[in-house]
Amino acid sequence: MTTSIDAQYEQYLNAGLTLDLTRGKPCSDQLDLSCALEDMIGGNFKTTDGIDARNYGGLLGIPEARALGGTLLDVDPKYIMAGGNSSLTLMYQFLVWRLKAWQANNPSQTFKFICVVPGYDRHFTICEHLGIEMLSVGFDNAGPNMTEIEALVRQDQNIKGIWCVPKHSNPTGHTYSEATVKRLANLPNLASKDFVLMWDNAYAAHDLDPQTMPLSNIMAHAQDAETADQIALFASTSKITFAGAGLAFCGLSEPMLKGFETFLTPQMIGFDKVNQLRHARLLKDPNDIARHMTAHRAILAPKFKRVQEKLTPLAETDLATWSQPGGGYFVSLDLKTASATAVIALANAAGVKLTPAGATFPYGRDPEDKNIRIAPSFPDMMELDQALDVLVCCIVKASESGH
Ligand SMILES: Cc1ncc(COP(=O)(O)O)c(C=O)c1O
């Protein structure tokens, strides 16, 4: 017998939809907010310290770009490297550097990382690519499960690091509490002496709700705990200006910054300083950043609100729970039964692309097959509505067929 949900699904199948909720990409209206970048040079390539940005040199970046990175990462610019367009590249390079040091001390070991789950798939891909084994640890409301993490690093000296997305975590939208940030700053004292805490603050300025709890300053806590050499901060303007042509930043203690600079030196003479100059002139001070992010919020907040509205029937029928992020780019949806693979396959067949099941877990394996990451930023409102309708229909259909 055909149920009404089957009939509805059949309609979607025949509608020829091509919708995409996979990646957290800014939409064109958001990219348009930064078109003034194009006018920021106007024939003046001189940086504040009198350097011609068109020329070679300056691996740490121009002073005004380092200041922008300092604002985003809440540290003194002297701790900042302003890089190219991708913080992911800086994270990868940083880990290659650390891995070489771990291997030099212990050539035959397999090294391990703690991954907070659900988490950012590309962090996991970096670990896989570098042969770093991953251990999953879950969240509670204040952030990662610290008791479990502390126990793990105490037991195993081959655990060399942890990935953290501390503000508007990808995909859950958590902001870590002050108590969690303090415990994390102290974590290296419990762990192997060359442990690194990868603090990917990709959504530092990306509040959907202006009242969002501020993030406690991990470097300040690390200075108190004497662990600053083991904290690596990252951010970028990928979700502030142009996702493919922004600026990335790394924040390290002075000795670590020097070491990382030395490691990068054989690979390059310097990053794109002209782009650094453009960005630093567009986003001169914290007020510019705040204004710019308010304009992003005006575009993004209605989309996130729509996700909450469209998912509501799933709560009424107890089919799923989901996060209510105060910022960032994602909503994390947890199905009540192990059916994420089935739901995503149904949605794909109906022309709605979703991030593959398991992508938010190391090795692409969600042990419960329940998590789906929703990225509402890129589609327009009509496409988003349609895609969410299809998703909800697929969840109901999967549950009716016994998943
Ligand atoms: C947590 C997190 N870090 C980093 C990135 C990518 O940053 P970038 O564009 O600077 O490489 C993303 C993109 O979605 C992200 O969600």
Short mmCIF file of C-alpha atoms and ligand atoms in Angstrom, two decimals:
data_model
loop_
_atom_site.label_atom_id
_atom_site.label_comp_id
_atom_site.label_asym_id
_atom_site.label_seq_id
_atom_site.Cartn_x
_atom_site.Cartn_y
_atom_site.Cartn_z
CA MET A 1 0.00 0.00 0.00
CA THR A 2 1.33 3.46 -0.87
CA THR A 3 1.37 5.84 2.09
CA SER A 4 1.05 9.59 1.71
CA ILE A 5 4.75 9.96 2.47
CA ASP A 6 5.57 7.54 -0.38
CA ALA A 7 3.41 9.61 -2.70
CA GLN A 8 5.10 12.80 -1.58
CA TYR A 9 8.54 11.25 -2.08
CA GLU A 10 7.48 10.06 -5.52
CA GLN A 11 6.60 13.65 -6.41
CA TYR A 12 10.06 14.84 -5.33
CA LEU A 13 11.66 12.03 -7.35
CA ASN A 14 9.86 13.25 -10.45
CA ALA A 15 10.49 16.95 -9.83
CA GLY A 16 14.02 16.94 -11.31
CA LEU A 17 15.50 18.80 -8.30
CA THR A 18 19.21 19.63 -8.10
CA LEU A 19 19.79 21.04 -4.61
CA ASP A 20 22.86 21.00 -2.41
CA LEU A 21 23.14 21.18 1.38
CA THR A 22 26.65 19.72 1.55
CA ARG A 23 29.36 22.30 2.10
CA GLY A 24 29.44 25.42 4.22
CA LYS A 25 29.97 27.89 1.40
CA PRO A 26 28.95 31.55 1.56
CA CYS A 27 26.25 32.44 -0.99
CA SER A 28 26.81 35.08 -3.70
CA ASP A 29 25.07 37.81 -1.65
CA GLN A 30 27.59 37.20 1.12
CA LEU A 31 30.52 37.29 -1.30
CA ASP A 32 29.18 40.58 -2.68
CA LEU A 33 29.64 42.17 0.76
CA SER A 34 33.39 42.17 0.16
CA CYS A 35 33.54 43.49 -3.40
CA ALA A 36 35.17 46.67 -2.06
CA LEU A 37 38.32 44.57 -1.62
CA GLU A 38 38.90 45.25 -5.30
CA ASP A 39 39.23 49.00 -4.64
CA MET A 40 41.52 48.81 -1.62
CA ILE A 41 44.83 49.07 -3.45
CA GLY A 42 44.22 52.06 -5.78
CA GLY A 43 47.84 52.08 -6.90
CA ASN A 44 49.17 52.28 -3.32
CA PHE A 45 51.07 49.10 -2.55
CA LYS A 46 52.97 50.47 0.47
CA THR A 47 52.39 48.72 3.77
CA THR A 48 52.40 50.56 7.11
CA ASP A 49 56.07 49.67 7.53
CA GLY A 50 56.92 51.09 4.09
CA ILE A 51 57.35 47.77 2.26
CA ASP A 52 56.14 47.34 -1.34
CA ALA A 53 53.58 44.54 -0.99
CA ARG A 54 54.18 43.43 -4.58
CA ASN A 55 57.66 42.24 -3.85
CA TYR A 56 59.11 39.09 -2.29
CA GLY A 57 59.59 38.57 1.42
CA GLY A 58 57.96 38.79 4.79
CA LEU A 59 56.89 35.23 5.59
CA LEU A 60 55.12 36.32 8.78
CA GLY A 61 52.96 38.74 6.81
CA ILE A 62 52.58 42.52 6.70
CA PRO A 63 51.99 44.26 10.04
CA GLU A 64 48.43 45.38 9.31
CA ALA A 65 47.38 41.85 8.27
CA ARG A 66 48.99 40.41 11.40
CA ALA A 67 46.99 42.95 13.40
CA LEU A 68 43.78 41.72 11.74
CA GLY A 69 44.72 38.14 12.65
CA GLY A 70 45.44 39.28 16.21
CA THR A 71 41.95 40.77 16.44
CA LEU A 72 40.27 37.61 15.15
CA LEU A 73 42.31 35.32 17.39
CA ASP A 74 42.33 37.67 20.39
CA VAL A 75 46.13 37.76 20.79
CA ASP A 76 48.95 40.26 20.29
CA PRO A 77 49.88 40.51 16.57
CA LYS A 78 53.46 39.54 17.44
CA TYR A 79 52.17 35.97 17.86
CA ILE A 80 50.51 35.93 14.41
CA MET A 81 51.54 34.68 11.01
CA ALA A 82 49.31 36.06 8.24
CA GLY A 83 49.32 33.54 5.43
CA GLY A 84 47.62 32.77 2.15
CA ASN A 85 43.99 31.99 1.47
CA SER A 86 43.57 28.80 3.51
CA SER A 87 43.89 28.12 7.22
CA LEU A 88 43.57 24.43 6.40
CA THR A 89 46.90 24.65 4.54
CA LEU A 90 48.51 26.26 7.60
CA MET A 91 47.09 23.51 9.84
CA TYR A 92 48.37 20.84 7.50
CA GLN A 93 51.83 22.41 7.27
CA PHE A 94 51.96 22.90 11.01
CA LEU A 95 51.17 19.23 11.61
CA VAL A 96 53.76 18.08 9.06
CA TRP A 97 56.30 20.11 11.03
CA ARG A 98 55.22 18.61 14.36
CA LEU A 99 55.06 15.09 12.92
CA LYS A 100 58.66 15.38 11.75
CA ALA A 101 59.68 16.28 15.31
CA TRP A 102 57.69 13.40 16.86
CA GLN A 103 59.18 10.97 14.36
CA ALA A 104 62.69 12.25 14.99
CA ASN A 105 62.27 11.34 18.68
CA ASN A 106 60.42 8.11 18.10
CA PRO A 107 60.75 6.80 14.53
CA SER A 108 58.76 3.58 14.86
CA GLN A 109 55.70 4.94 16.69
CA THR A 110 52.20 5.51 15.42
CA PHE A 111 50.97 8.87 16.67
CA LYS A 112 47.42 9.60 17.70
CA PHE A 113 45.06 12.56 17.85
CA ILE A 114 41.86 13.13 19.78
CA CYS A 115 38.99 14.16 17.53
CA VAL A 116 35.91 15.69 19.09
CA VAL A 117 32.84 14.22 17.37
CA PRO A 118 30.83 15.04 15.46
CA GLY A 119 33.51 17.24 13.96
CA TYR A 120 35.03 18.78 10.84
CA ASP A 121 35.71 16.18 8.17
CA ARG A 122 38.75 17.94 6.73
CA HIS A 123 40.57 17.79 10.07
CA PHE A 124 40.06 14.05 9.99
CA THR A 125 41.30 13.86 6.40
CA ILE A 126 44.52 15.65 7.41
CA CYS A 127 45.13 13.05 10.12
CA GLU A 128 44.39 10.18 7.75
CA HIS A 129 46.69 11.65 5.13
CA LEU A 130 49.53 12.01 7.62
CA GLY A 131 48.97 8.54 9.10
CA ILE A 132 47.88 9.90 12.49
CA GLU A 133 45.46 7.52 14.23
CA MET A 134 42.25 9.14 15.45
CA LEU A 135 40.39 8.61 18.73
CA SER A 136 36.84 9.95 18.97
CA VAL A 137 35.52 11.78 22.03
CA GLY A 138 32.01 13.19 22.30
CA PHE A 139 30.53 16.51 23.42
CA ASP A 140 28.51 17.59 26.35
CA ASN A 141 26.83 20.97 26.50
CA ALA A 142 29.93 22.84 27.65
CA GLY A 143 32.12 21.41 24.88
CA PRO A 144 34.25 18.27 24.56
CA ASN A 145 34.02 15.62 27.28
CA MET A 146 37.06 16.79 29.26
CA THR A 147 37.08 13.98 31.81
CA GLU A 148 37.44 11.40 29.06
CA ILE A 149 40.06 13.48 27.22
CA GLU A 150 42.17 14.00 30.35
CA ALA A 151 42.05 10.26 31.11
CA LEU A 152 43.12 9.40 27.55
CA VAL A 153 46.13 11.75 27.41
CA ARG A 154 47.31 10.61 30.86
CA GLN A 155 47.30 6.98 29.73
CA ASP A 156 48.89 7.26 26.31
CA GLN A 157 52.03 9.25 25.47
CA ASN A 158 51.48 8.60 21.77
CA ILE A 159 48.49 10.91 21.81
CA LYS A 160 50.11 14.02 20.41
CA GLY A 161 47.23 16.37 19.96
CA ILE A 162 43.58 17.30 19.77
CA TRP A 163 41.40 19.14 17.24
CA CYS A 164 39.14 21.83 18.69
CA VAL A 165 36.68 24.13 16.93
CA PRO A 166 35.88 26.14 20.03
CA LYS A 167 33.33 28.62 18.84
CA HIS A 168 30.32 27.58 16.81
CA SER A 169 31.86 24.13 16.39
CA ASN A 170 31.50 22.49 13.04
CA PRO A 171 28.86 20.98 12.90
CA THR A 172 27.21 21.26 16.33
CA GLY A 173 27.50 25.03 16.81
CA HIS A 174 28.77 24.68 20.39
CA THR A 175 30.82 27.43 22.03
CA TYR A 176 33.14 25.95 24.66
CA SER A 177 32.51 27.19 28.20
CA GLU A 178 35.20 29.09 30.10
CA ALA A 179 35.75 26.08 32.39
CA THR A 180 36.32 23.85 29.34
CA VAL A 181 38.75 26.32 27.77
CA LYS A 182 40.74 26.46 31.04
CA ARG A 183 40.88 22.66 31.27
CA LEU A 184 42.02 22.49 27.65
CA ALA A 185 44.75 25.07 28.28
CA ASN A 186 45.98 22.81 31.10
CA LEU A 187 45.71 19.62 29.06
CA PRO A 188 49.31 19.66 27.75
CA ASN A 189 50.48 19.41 31.38
CA LEU A 190 48.82 15.99 31.61
CA ALA A 191 49.92 14.79 28.18
CA SER A 192 53.07 13.96 26.27
CA LYS A 193 55.49 16.92 26.43
CA ASP A 194 55.21 17.56 22.68
CA PHE A 195 51.40 17.50 22.64
CA VAL A 196 49.69 20.18 20.49
CA LEU A 197 46.24 21.64 20.84
CA MET A 198 44.89 22.62 17.41
CA TRP A 199 42.52 25.53 18.11
CA ASP A 200 40.68 26.10 14.83
CA ASN A 201 38.74 29.27 15.48
CA ALA A 202 37.26 29.39 11.97
CA TYR A 203 34.01 30.94 13.23
CA ALA A 204 35.47 33.40 15.74
CA ALA A 205 33.46 36.36 14.41
CA HIS A 206 30.47 34.47 13.03
CA ASP A 207 27.71 34.96 15.59
CA LEU A 208 24.15 34.47 14.37
CA ASP A 209 22.93 35.74 17.69
CA PRO A 210 24.62 38.97 18.86
CA GLN A 211 24.09 37.80 22.47
CA THR A 212 26.22 34.66 21.93
CA MET A 213 28.50 33.79 24.83
CA PRO A 214 32.02 35.11 24.14
CA LEU A 215 34.85 32.61 23.90
CA SER A 216 37.35 32.58 26.73
CA ASN A 217 40.93 33.40 25.66
CA ILE A 218 42.88 30.14 25.55
CA MET A 219 46.28 31.80 25.10
CA ALA A 220 45.77 33.79 28.31
CA HIS A 221 44.90 30.59 30.19
CA ALA A 222 47.83 28.79 28.55
CA GLN A 223 50.21 31.50 29.69
CA ASP A 224 48.99 30.92 33.27
CA ALA A 225 49.33 27.15 32.81
CA GLU A 226 52.74 27.53 31.10
CA THR A 227 51.51 25.61 28.07
CA ALA A 228 51.53 28.42 25.49
CA ASP A 229 54.16 26.62 23.37
CA GLN A 230 51.68 23.80 22.87
CA ILE A 231 48.73 25.82 21.64
CA ALA A 232 48.28 26.50 17.91
CA LEU A 233 45.57 28.98 16.92
CA PHE A 234 44.07 29.19 13.43
CA ALA A 235 41.51 31.42 11.73
CA SER A 236 40.75 32.82 8.31
CA THR A 237 38.58 35.29 6.47
CA SER A 238 37.17 32.53 4.24
CA LYS A 239 33.70 33.11 5.72
CA ILE A 240 34.23 36.86 6.14
CA THR A 241 35.40 37.99 2.70
CA PHE A 242 36.02 35.58 -0.20
CA ALA A 243 36.03 31.88 0.65
CA GLY A 244 38.50 31.13 -2.12
CA ALA A 245 40.59 34.29 -1.91
CA GLY A 246 40.72 35.32 1.73
CA LEU A 247 43.47 35.41 4.34
CA ALA A 248 44.49 32.74 6.82
CA PHE A 249 46.18 33.20 10.19
CA CYS A 250 48.14 31.12 12.61
CA GLY A 251 48.82 32.19 16.23
CA LEU A 252 51.73 30.66 18.12
CA SER A 253 54.01 31.51 21.02
CA GLU A 254 57.13 33.40 19.92
CA PRO A 255 59.49 30.38 19.89
CA MET A 256 56.94 28.23 18.07
CA LEU A 257 56.27 30.97 15.52
CA LYS A 258 59.99 31.24 14.83
CA GLY A 259 60.22 27.45 14.45
CA PHE A 260 57.24 27.29 12.09
CA GLU A 261 58.63 30.15 10.01
CA THR A 262 61.94 28.30 9.69
CA PHE A 263 60.09 25.14 8.65
CA LEU A 264 58.17 27.00 5.93
CA THR A 265 61.18 28.91 4.58
CA PRO A 266 62.37 26.27 2.08
CA GLN A 267 58.82 26.13 0.64
CA MET A 268 58.16 29.81 -0.04
CA ILE A 269 59.53 33.32 0.17
CA GLY A 270 56.28 34.83 1.31
CA PHE A 271 52.49 34.68 0.99
CA ASP A 272 50.36 37.01 -1.15
CA LYS A 273 50.99 40.36 0.56
CA VAL A 274 48.86 42.33 -1.92
CA ASN A 275 45.82 40.35 -0.80
CA GLN A 276 46.90 40.86 2.81
CA LEU A 277 46.99 44.61 2.19
CA ARG A 278 43.53 44.63 0.59
CA HIS A 279 42.07 42.75 3.54
CA ALA A 280 43.78 44.84 6.17
CA ARG A 281 42.45 48.02 4.54
CA LEU A 282 38.89 46.67 4.26
CA LEU A 283 38.84 45.37 7.86
CA LYS A 284 40.93 48.03 9.58
CA ASP A 285 39.67 47.60 13.11
CA PRO A 286 37.24 45.58 15.25
CA ASN A 287 34.37 47.94 14.34
CA ASP A 288 34.84 47.23 10.63
CA ILE A 289 34.78 43.50 11.35
CA ALA A 290 31.66 43.84 13.52
CA ARG A 291 29.85 45.86 10.82
CA HIS A 292 30.82 43.38 8.15
CA MET A 293 29.68 40.41 10.22
CA THR A 294 26.36 42.12 10.97
CA ALA A 295 25.75 42.23 7.21
CA HIS A 296 26.56 38.50 6.96
CA ARG A 297 24.20 37.83 9.86
CA ALA A 298 21.34 39.60 8.05
CA ILE A 299 21.72 37.09 5.20
CA LEU A 300 22.44 33.97 7.25
CA ALA A 301 20.15 34.27 10.26
CA PRO A 302 16.87 33.87 8.30
CA LYS A 303 18.26 30.71 6.69
CA PHE A 304 19.21 29.20 10.04
CA LYS A 305 15.79 30.17 11.41
CA ARG A 306 14.15 28.42 8.48
CA VAL A 307 16.09 25.22 9.24
CA GLN A 308 14.73 25.27 12.79
CA GLU A 309 11.17 25.84 11.53
CA LYS A 310 11.29 23.16 8.86
CA LEU A 311 12.70 20.53 11.21
CA THR A 312 10.08 21.13 13.91
CA PRO A 313 7.72 18.31 12.75
CA LEU A 314 10.57 15.85 13.41
CA ALA A 315 10.58 16.82 17.08
CA GLU A 316 6.83 16.45 17.31
CA THR A 317 7.12 12.88 15.96
CA ASP A 318 10.30 12.21 17.96
CA LEU A 319 12.30 11.27 14.86
CA ALA A 320 15.31 13.51 15.42
CA THR A 321 17.03 16.11 17.56
CA TRP A 322 19.25 18.90 16.22
CA SER A 323 21.49 21.72 17.34
CA GLN A 324 20.47 25.36 17.64
CA PRO A 325 23.74 27.09 16.81
CA GLY A 326 24.47 30.61 17.99
CA GLY A 327 26.69 31.03 14.94
CA GLY A 328 28.91 29.29 12.43
CA TYR A 329 27.79 27.52 9.28
CA PHE A 330 26.09 24.28 10.25
CA VAL A 331 23.25 22.55 12.00
CA SER A 332 23.94 19.06 13.34
CA LEU A 333 20.96 16.71 13.05
CA ASP A 334 20.84 13.44 14.98
CA LEU A 335 18.28 10.86 13.89
CA LYS A 336 16.71 8.75 16.59
CA THR A 337 17.50 5.52 14.74
CA ALA A 338 20.51 4.31 12.76
CA SER A 339 19.27 5.60 9.44
CA ALA A 340 21.54 8.43 8.26
CA THR A 341 22.89 6.36 5.35
CA ALA A 342 19.37 5.44 4.21
CA VAL A 343 18.05 9.00 4.57
CA ILE A 344 20.97 10.52 2.66
CA ALA A 345 20.59 7.95 -0.13
CA LEU A 346 16.86 8.74 -0.42
CA ALA A 347 17.59 12.48 -0.52
CA ASN A 348 20.34 12.06 -3.13
CA ALA A 349 17.99 10.03 -5.33
CA ALA A 350 15.51 12.90 -5.11
CA GLY A 351 18.15 15.42 -6.19
CA VAL A 352 19.16 16.82 -2.76
CA LYS A 353 22.84 16.39 -2.03
CA LEU A 354 23.79 15.99 1.63
CA THR A 355 27.21 15.48 3.20
CA PRO A 356 27.83 11.70 3.12
CA ALA A 357 26.77 9.76 6.20
CA GLY A 358 29.70 9.39 8.58
CA ALA A 359 31.58 12.44 7.25
CA THR A 360 31.51 14.12 10.66
CA PHE A 361 33.41 11.20 12.23
CA PRO A 362 36.99 9.94 11.80
CA TYR A 363 37.44 7.51 8.92
CA GLY A 364 33.96 8.47 7.68
CA ARG A 365 32.36 6.06 10.16
CA ASP A 366 29.52 7.22 12.37
CA PRO A 367 29.25 4.31 14.82
CA GLU A 368 25.55 4.99 15.30
CA ASP A 369 24.75 6.06 11.71
CA LYS A 370 22.67 8.93 13.08
CA ASN A 371 24.39 12.22 12.30
CA ILE A 372 23.60 14.47 9.33
CA ARG A 373 25.29 17.83 8.80
CA ILE A 374 23.11 20.55 7.31
CA ALA A 375 24.79 23.52 5.62
CA PRO A 376 22.13 26.17 4.88
CA SER A 377 24.31 29.11 3.79
CA PHE A 378 24.68 28.52 0.04
CA PRO A 379 21.18 27.83 -1.33
CA ASP A 380 18.71 30.68 -1.70
CA MET A 381 15.64 30.66 0.52
CA MET A 382 13.43 28.86 -1.99
CA GLU A 383 16.01 26.15 -2.63
CA LEU A 384 16.60 25.79 1.08
CA ASP A 385 12.87 25.34 1.70
CA GLN A 386 12.64 22.66 -0.97
CA ALA A 387 15.78 20.85 0.19
CA LEU A 388 14.57 20.78 3.80
CA ASP A 389 11.11 19.55 2.75
CA VAL A 390 12.77 16.70 0.89
CA LEU A 391 15.04 15.93 3.84
CA VAL A 392 12.13 15.80 6.29
CA CYS A 393 10.15 13.62 3.87
CA CYS A 394 13.13 11.22 3.55
CA ILE A 395 13.50 10.97 7.33
CA VAL A 396 9.81 10.12 7.75
CA LYS A 397 9.92 7.68 4.83
CA ALA A 398 13.02 5.94 6.24
CA SER A 399 11.36 5.57 9.63
CA GLU A 400 8.13 4.22 8.06
CA SER A 401 10.14 1.63 6.18
CA GLY A 402 11.59 0.37 9.43
CA HIS A 403 14.95 2.20 9.57
C1 LIG B 1 36.18 24.40 11.25
C2 LIG B 1 36.70 24.81 9.93
N1 LIG B 1 38.00 25.09 9.79
C3 LIG B 1 38.53 25.47 8.60
C4 LIG B 1 37.72 25.59 7.49
C5 LIG B 1 38.34 25.98 6.19
O1 LIG B 1 39.09 27.12 6.37
P1 LIG B 1 39.96 27.78 5.22
O2 LIG B 1 39.05 28.17 4.13
O3 LIG B 1 40.60 28.93 5.90
O4 LIG B 1 40.97 26.75 4.77
C6 LIG B 1 36.35 25.32 7.58
C7 LIG B 1 35.49 25.40 6.40
O5 LIG B 1 34.37 24.98 6.36
C8 LIG B 1 35.84 24.92 8.83
O6 LIG B 1 34.53 24.63 8.99
#
